[in-house]
Amino acid sequence: MGIVSPGFHGRRSAAAPELPPGQYLTEDFPVLTAGPTPRVPTDAWEFTVVTEAGQRYAWSWADLMALPGQTVTVDLHCVTKWSKLGTTWTGVSLDTLLENVETAADYALVHSYGGYTTNLPVEDLLDGQAWIAFKYEGEDLAPAHGGPARLLVPHLYLWKSAKWVRGIQLLNEDEPGFWESAGYHDYGDPWREQRYQGD
Amino acid sequence: MTPFHGPYDDGDYADGNALAGPLREIFAVDLTAASGRCAHCGAEGPVALLRVYAHAPGLVARCPSCTEVVMRLVRGPNSAWLDLRGATSIRIPLGVE
Ligand SMILES: [Zn+2]
């Protein structure tokens, strides 16, 4: 993918209000990956939530498919400065998945197949802000983009939307994830340009 | 969580020489000539033979034997972060005193 000159996008220039500061618009969907891509068959796939008390909740792929799905259109903002607007995803809201989970934890550490982790406050997973997404633009989510299922939490930089999501650990104390422990911002709000620690 | 043993696609990586420029900015020696020991599997080998995933928010260098992370390097506008928790040691060849 080449460098996109903001001048070629007219009203959607870097100064346009629909883009957070420092971002440029891209039409394609760059694949970022910090390691090998796991090929998780859906019949072996499992999503778990483990609470601060150690209580474990688990969903098989069939369990996930049986839950009410939502289709949402959201903008994606990657910390490497590209943004992609108006992407459509289908998934199950974390409100649905966490509805009957007994917890008072404030923090979540998200785990992926392949060992990736990322942290965020539990409140950012709730109130229609986060999904376990399994379709992108109406198609099954490709492994390169995190399939069979990824976390989608589009109001934060995209590294928080963990590909190949496997589970969520609910914690009383904040625990930094893969990039958060290597210089990236703990929260990662694109509109406040929280890229690196100290931003 | 217990590791997911696969299958995996290798994905798009370069060899450890991709670390030469970014590490030279931090260290006075060429660290791609150094050898490191993987904290996960104990394999020892030259930094130049690590698998470097560069299409990411930072550089992620993985062990060619076990694919676990040996080194992470993040370059911000004012700082670099070098995470070596995946390496138990790094042996750097130096000139004879
Ligand atoms: Zn190893």
GROMACS .gro file of C-alpha atoms and ligand atoms in nm:
model
  297
    1MET     CA    1   0.000   0.000   0.000
    2GLY     CA    2   0.142   0.337  -0.097
    3ILE     CA    3   0.136   0.658   0.096
    4VAL     CA    4  -0.198   0.828   0.041
    5SER     CA    5  -0.174   1.197  -0.020
    6PRO     CA    6  -0.450   1.375   0.172
    7GLY     CA    7  -0.488   1.613  -0.124
    8PHE     CA    8  -0.633   1.336  -0.340
    9HIS     CA    9  -0.935   1.286  -0.120
   10GLY     CA   10  -1.101   1.624  -0.143
   11ARG     CA   11  -1.334   1.688   0.147
   12ARG     CA   12  -1.205   1.379   0.329
   13SER     CA   13  -0.866   1.539   0.382
   14ALA     CA   14  -0.674   1.503   0.707
   15ALA     CA   15  -0.851   1.816   0.827
   16ALA     CA   16  -1.199   1.676   0.764
   17PRO     CA   17  -1.406   1.640   1.080
   18GLU     CA   18  -1.479   1.271   1.022
   19LEU     CA   19  -1.113   1.180   1.067
   20PRO     CA   20  -0.937   1.194   1.404
   21PRO     CA   21  -0.621   1.408   1.424
   22GLY     CA   22  -0.319   1.277   1.235
   23GLN     CA   23  -0.516   1.013   1.038
   24TYR     CA   24  -0.545   0.974   0.661
   25LEU     CA   25  -0.817   0.800   0.468
   26THR     CA   26  -0.764   0.465   0.298
   27GLU     CA   27  -1.006   0.271   0.080
   28ASP     CA   28  -0.837  -0.068   0.109
   29PHE     CA   29  -0.807  -0.269   0.431
   30PRO     CA   30  -0.439  -0.306   0.528
   31VAL     CA   31  -0.349  -0.630   0.707
   32LEU     CA   32  -0.143  -0.567   1.018
   33THR     CA   33  -0.009  -0.867   1.200
   34ALA     CA   34   0.242  -0.915   1.480
   35GLY     CA   35   0.289  -1.287   1.416
   36PRO     CA   36   0.167  -1.603   1.251
   37THR     CA   37  -0.203  -1.616   1.159
   38PRO     CA   38  -0.389  -1.885   1.353
   39ARG     CA   39  -0.632  -2.100   1.153
   40VAL     CA   40  -0.896  -2.177   1.412
   41PRO     CA   41  -1.166  -2.419   1.291
   42THR     CA   42  -1.507  -2.311   1.414
   43ASP     CA   43  -1.578  -2.659   1.557
   44ALA     CA   44  -1.278  -2.612   1.790
   45TRP     CA   45  -1.341  -2.242   1.853
   46GLU     CA   46  -1.439  -2.132   2.201
   47PHE     CA   47  -1.489  -1.792   2.360
   48THR     CA   48  -1.449  -1.766   2.735
   49VAL     CA   49  -1.501  -1.502   2.999
   50VAL     CA   50  -1.322  -1.552   3.330
   51THR     CA   51  -1.425  -1.323   3.614
   52GLU     CA   52  -1.213  -1.169   3.888
   53ALA     CA   53  -1.350  -1.444   4.116
   54GLY     CA   54  -1.232  -1.715   3.877
   55GLN     CA   55  -1.576  -1.805   3.748
   56ARG     CA   56  -1.560  -1.924   3.386
   57TYR     CA   57  -1.823  -1.877   3.115
   58ALA     CA   58  -1.778  -2.039   2.774
   59TRP     CA   59  -1.947  -2.018   2.434
   60SER     CA   60  -1.896  -2.259   2.144
   61TRP     CA   61  -1.932  -2.137   1.785
   62ALA     CA   62  -2.286  -2.279   1.781
   63ASP     CA   63  -2.361  -2.094   2.106
   64LEU     CA   64  -2.240  -1.768   1.951
   65MET     CA   65  -2.445  -1.820   1.633
   66ALA     CA   66  -2.755  -1.887   1.844
   67LEU     CA   67  -2.732  -1.544   2.009
   68PRO     CA   68  -2.900  -1.240   1.855
   69GLY     CA   69  -2.660  -1.077   1.610
   70GLN     CA   70  -2.627  -0.712   1.518
   71THR     CA   71  -2.504  -0.554   1.197
   72VAL     CA   72  -2.327  -0.222   1.249
   73THR     CA   73  -2.149   0.028   1.024
   74VAL     CA   74  -1.849   0.186   1.192
   75ASP     CA   75  -1.527   0.374   1.117
   76LEU     CA   76  -1.188   0.212   1.186
   77HIS     CA   77  -0.884   0.409   1.302
   78CYS     CA   78  -0.545   0.235   1.309
   79VAL     CA   79  -0.263   0.379   1.520
   80THR     CA   80  -0.036   0.348   1.212
   81LYS     CA   81  -0.246   0.645   1.089
   82TRP     CA   82  -0.486   0.499   0.834
   83SER     CA   83  -0.861   0.526   0.881
   84LYS     CA   84  -1.129   0.338   0.692
   85LEU     CA   85  -1.481   0.476   0.705
   86GLY     CA   86  -1.819   0.306   0.681
   87THR     CA   87  -1.721  -0.059   0.735
   88THR     CA   88  -2.004  -0.303   0.802
   89TRP     CA   89  -1.973  -0.588   1.050
   90THR     CA   90  -2.201  -0.852   1.197
   91GLY     CA   91  -2.144  -0.981   1.546
   92VAL     CA   92  -2.279  -1.035   1.894
   93SER     CA   93  -2.274  -0.738   2.130
   94LEU     CA   94  -2.063  -0.771   2.444
   95ASP     CA   95  -2.375  -0.644   2.625
   96THR     CA   96  -2.538  -0.975   2.529
   97LEU     CA   97  -2.237  -1.190   2.620
   98LEU     CA   98  -2.173  -1.021   2.955
   99GLU     CA   99  -2.541  -0.987   3.048
  100ASN     CA  100  -2.544  -1.281   3.291
  101VAL     CA  101  -2.179  -1.266   3.394
  102GLU     CA  102  -2.143  -1.187   3.763
  103THR     CA  103  -1.868  -0.931   3.792
  104ALA     CA  104  -1.777  -0.600   3.949
  105ALA     CA  105  -1.442  -0.580   3.768
  106ASP     CA  106  -1.334  -0.251   3.612
  107TYR     CA  107  -1.073  -0.387   3.371
  108ALA     CA  108  -1.060  -0.640   3.090
  109LEU     CA  109  -0.765  -0.821   2.934
  110VAL     CA  110  -0.859  -0.965   2.596
  111HIS     CA  111  -0.679  -1.280   2.478
  112SER     CA  112  -0.641  -1.406   2.122
  113TYR     CA  113  -0.557  -1.738   1.961
  114GLY     CA  114  -0.187  -1.693   1.891
  115GLY     CA  115  -0.111  -1.524   2.223
  116TYR     CA  116  -0.192  -1.157   2.149
  117THR     CA  117  -0.346  -0.955   2.432
  118THR     CA  118  -0.493  -0.607   2.473
  119ASN     CA  119  -0.647  -0.430   2.771
  120LEU     CA  120  -0.936  -0.189   2.809
  121PRO     CA  121  -1.185  -0.078   3.074
  122VAL     CA  122  -1.493  -0.299   3.107
  123GLU     CA  123  -1.717   0.006   3.055
  124ASP     CA  124  -1.574   0.040   2.701
  125LEU     CA  125  -1.705  -0.309   2.621
  126LEU     CA  126  -2.061  -0.219   2.722
  127ASP     CA  127  -2.348   0.007   2.607
  128GLY     CA  128  -2.334  -0.089   2.240
  129GLN     CA  129  -1.964  -0.009   2.196
  130ALA     CA  130  -1.815  -0.356   2.136
  131TRP     CA  131  -1.893  -0.678   1.950
  132ILE     CA  132  -1.754  -1.025   1.883
  133ALA     CA  133  -1.765  -0.984   1.505
  134PHE     CA  134  -1.772  -1.277   1.263
  135LYS     CA  135  -1.882  -1.118   0.935
  136TYR     CA  136  -1.725  -0.830   0.743
  137GLU     CA  137  -1.923  -0.672   0.456
  138GLY     CA  138  -2.161  -0.967   0.467
  139GLU     CA  139  -1.891  -1.234   0.425
  140ASP     CA  140  -1.736  -1.470   0.680
  141LEU     CA  141  -1.445  -1.288   0.842
  142ALA     CA  142  -1.119  -1.396   0.675
  143PRO     CA  143  -0.833  -1.518   0.898
  144ALA     CA  144  -0.614  -1.228   0.780
  145HIS     CA  145  -0.867  -0.986   0.933
  146GLY     CA  146  -0.914  -1.187   1.251
  147GLY     CA  147  -1.156  -1.463   1.156
  148PRO     CA  148  -1.332  -1.667   1.256
  149ALA     CA  149  -1.413  -1.392   1.507
  150ARG     CA  150  -1.251  -1.076   1.638
  151LEU     CA  151  -1.329  -0.817   1.896
  152LEU     CA  152  -1.464  -0.497   1.741
  153VAL     CA  153  -1.434  -0.188   1.958
  154PRO     CA  154  -1.423   0.087   1.697
  155HIS     CA  155  -1.415   0.391   1.926
  156LEU     CA  156  -1.057   0.297   2.024
  157TYR     CA  157  -0.753   0.250   1.798
  158LEU     CA  158  -0.780  -0.074   1.604
  159TRP     CA  159  -0.508  -0.260   1.798
  160LYS     CA  160  -0.773  -0.286   2.075
  161SER     CA  161  -1.003  -0.479   1.838
  162ALA     CA  162  -0.816  -0.805   1.895
  163LYS     CA  163  -0.813  -1.042   1.598
  164TRP     CA  164  -0.876  -1.417   1.657
  165VAL     CA  165  -1.043  -1.336   1.989
  166ARG     CA  166  -1.048  -1.623   2.234
  167GLY     CA  167  -1.150  -1.482   2.566
  168ILE     CA  168  -1.176  -1.197   2.812
  169GLN     CA  169  -1.027  -1.194   3.158
  170LEU     CA  170  -1.209  -0.957   3.397
  171LEU     CA  171  -0.972  -0.796   3.645
  172ASN     CA  172  -0.977  -0.562   3.943
  173GLU     CA  173  -0.642  -0.413   3.837
  174ASP     CA  174  -0.549  -0.286   3.492
  175GLU     CA  175  -0.300  -0.515   3.318
  176PRO     CA  176  -0.127  -0.390   3.002
  177GLY     CA  177  -0.152  -0.602   2.688
  178PHE     CA  178   0.089  -0.675   2.403
  179TRP     CA  179   0.132  -0.322   2.264
  180GLU     CA  180   0.034  -0.139   2.582
  181SER     CA  181   0.339  -0.293   2.755
  182ALA     CA  182   0.569  -0.186   2.469
  183GLY     CA  183   0.513   0.188   2.445
  184TYR     CA  184   0.157   0.223   2.321
  185HIS     CA  185  -0.108   0.413   2.512
  186ASP     CA  186  -0.306   0.229   2.778
  187TYR     CA  187  -0.645   0.359   2.652
  188GLY     CA  188  -0.594   0.459   2.286
  189ASP     CA  189  -0.865   0.714   2.204
  190PRO     CA  190  -0.807   0.821   1.840
  191TRP     CA  191  -0.997   1.150   1.887
  192ARG     CA  192  -0.752   1.248   2.163
  193GLU     CA  193  -0.463   1.101   1.959
  194GLN     CA  194  -0.356   0.870   2.242
  195ARG     CA  195  -0.097   0.674   2.043
  196TYR     CA  196   0.197   0.637   2.278
  197GLN     CA  197   0.247   0.630   2.653
  198GLY     CA  198   0.235   0.989   2.775
  199ASP     CA  199   0.017   1.116   2.486
  200MET     CA  200  -0.459  -1.946   2.864
  201THR     CA  201  -0.292  -2.256   2.721
  202PRO     CA  202  -0.126  -2.191   2.385
  203PHE     CA  203  -0.322  -2.261   2.069
  204HIS     CA  204  -0.102  -2.512   1.885
  205GLY     CA  205  -0.235  -2.442   1.543
  206PRO     CA  206  -0.249  -2.467   1.256
  207TYR     CA  207  -0.104  -2.126   1.177
  208ASP     CA  208  -0.013  -1.946   0.855
  209ASP     CA  209   0.335  -1.797   0.881
  210GLY     CA  210   0.216  -1.455   0.771
  211ASP     CA  211   0.432  -1.186   0.616
  212TYR     CA  212   0.770  -1.153   0.787
  213ALA     CA  213   1.125  -1.044   0.701
  214ASP     CA  214   1.450  -1.175   0.847
  215GLY     CA  215   1.628  -1.010   1.138
  216ASN     CA  216   1.830  -0.782   0.913
  217ALA     CA  217   1.515  -0.568   0.907
  218LEU     CA  218   1.614  -0.474   1.264
  219ALA     CA  219   1.953  -0.334   1.160
  220GLY     CA  220   1.853   0.027   1.095
  221PRO     CA  221   1.604   0.070   1.382
  222LEU     CA  222   1.846  -0.086   1.634
  223ARG     CA  223   2.146   0.112   1.507
  224GLU     CA  224   1.954   0.424   1.601
  225ILE     CA  225   1.962   0.305   1.965
  226PHE     CA  226   2.286   0.107   1.996
  227ALA     CA  227   2.635   0.189   1.876
  228VAL     CA  228   2.696  -0.169   1.765
  229ASP     CA  229   2.529  -0.371   1.489
  230LEU     CA  230   2.303  -0.597   1.693
  231THR     CA  231   2.207  -0.814   1.396
  232ALA     CA  232   2.552  -0.975   1.440
  233ALA     CA  233   2.467  -1.055   1.803
  234SER     CA  234   2.310  -1.382   1.908
  235GLY     CA  235   2.021  -1.418   2.146
  236ARG     CA  236   1.869  -1.695   2.354
  237CYS     CA  237   1.493  -1.740   2.333
  238ALA     CA  238   1.328  -1.717   2.677
  239HIS     CA  239   1.052  -1.955   2.567
  240CYS     CA  240   1.235  -2.252   2.411
  241GLY     CA  241   1.602  -2.183   2.487
  242ALA     CA  242   1.711  -2.183   2.123
  243GLU     CA  243   2.013  -1.963   2.055
  244GLY     CA  244   2.081  -1.797   1.725
  245PRO     CA  245   2.181  -1.477   1.549
  246VAL     CA  246   1.946  -1.180   1.565
  247ALA     CA  247   1.962  -1.172   1.184
  248LEU     CA  248   1.774  -1.504   1.172
  249LEU     CA  249   1.477  -1.386   1.378
  250ARG     CA  250   1.142  -1.354   1.197
  251VAL     CA  251   1.049  -0.987   1.193
  252TYR     CA  252   0.684  -0.891   1.153
  253ALA     CA  253   0.697  -0.528   1.043
  254HIS     CA  254   0.339  -0.472   0.921
  255ALA     CA  255   0.232  -0.387   1.273
  256PRO     CA  256   0.236  -0.092   1.516
  257GLY     CA  257   0.595  -0.191   1.599
  258LEU     CA  258   0.858  -0.444   1.496
  259VAL     CA  259   0.794  -0.790   1.640
  260ALA     CA  260   1.090  -1.029   1.620
  261ARG     CA  261   1.003  -1.395   1.674
  262CYS     CA  262   1.210  -1.705   1.741
  263PRO     CA  263   1.252  -1.917   1.424
  264SER     CA  264   1.231  -2.232   1.639
  265CYS     CA  265   0.915  -2.172   1.843
  266THR     CA  266   0.769  -1.850   1.687
  267GLU     CA  267   0.732  -1.684   2.031
  268VAL     CA  268   0.822  -1.315   2.067
  269VAL     CA  269   1.191  -1.249   2.140
  270MET     CA  270   1.204  -0.873   2.087
  271ARG     CA  271   0.963  -0.586   2.031
  272LEU     CA  272   1.067  -0.241   1.915
  273VAL     CA  273   0.825   0.050   1.904
  274ARG     CA  274   0.936   0.383   1.763
  275GLY     CA  275   0.739   0.690   1.871
  276PRO     CA  276   0.816   1.047   1.766
  277ASN     CA  277   1.025   1.115   2.077
  278SER     CA  278   1.108   0.772   2.220
  279ALA     CA  279   1.176   0.415   2.128
  280TRP     CA  280   1.061   0.123   2.343
  281LEU     CA  281   1.267  -0.194   2.330
  282ASP     CA  282   1.115  -0.497   2.502
  283LEU     CA  283   1.356  -0.788   2.544
  284ARG     CA  284   1.162  -1.000   2.793
  285GLY     CA  285   1.152  -1.282   2.537
  286ALA     CA  286   1.533  -1.305   2.533
  287THR     CA  287   1.718  -1.446   2.834
  288SER     CA  288   2.047  -1.301   2.706
  289ILE     CA  289   2.208  -1.142   2.405
  290ARG     CA  290   2.572  -1.213   2.321
  291ILE     CA  291   2.736  -0.924   2.139
  292PRO     CA  292   3.068  -0.992   1.965
  293LEU     CA  293   3.323  -0.721   2.047
  294GLY     CA  294   3.677  -0.650   1.935
  295VAL     CA  295   3.967  -0.801   2.133
  296GLU     CA  296   4.079  -0.566   2.413
  297ZN      ZN  297   1.201  -2.007   2.089
   0.00000   0.00000   0.00000
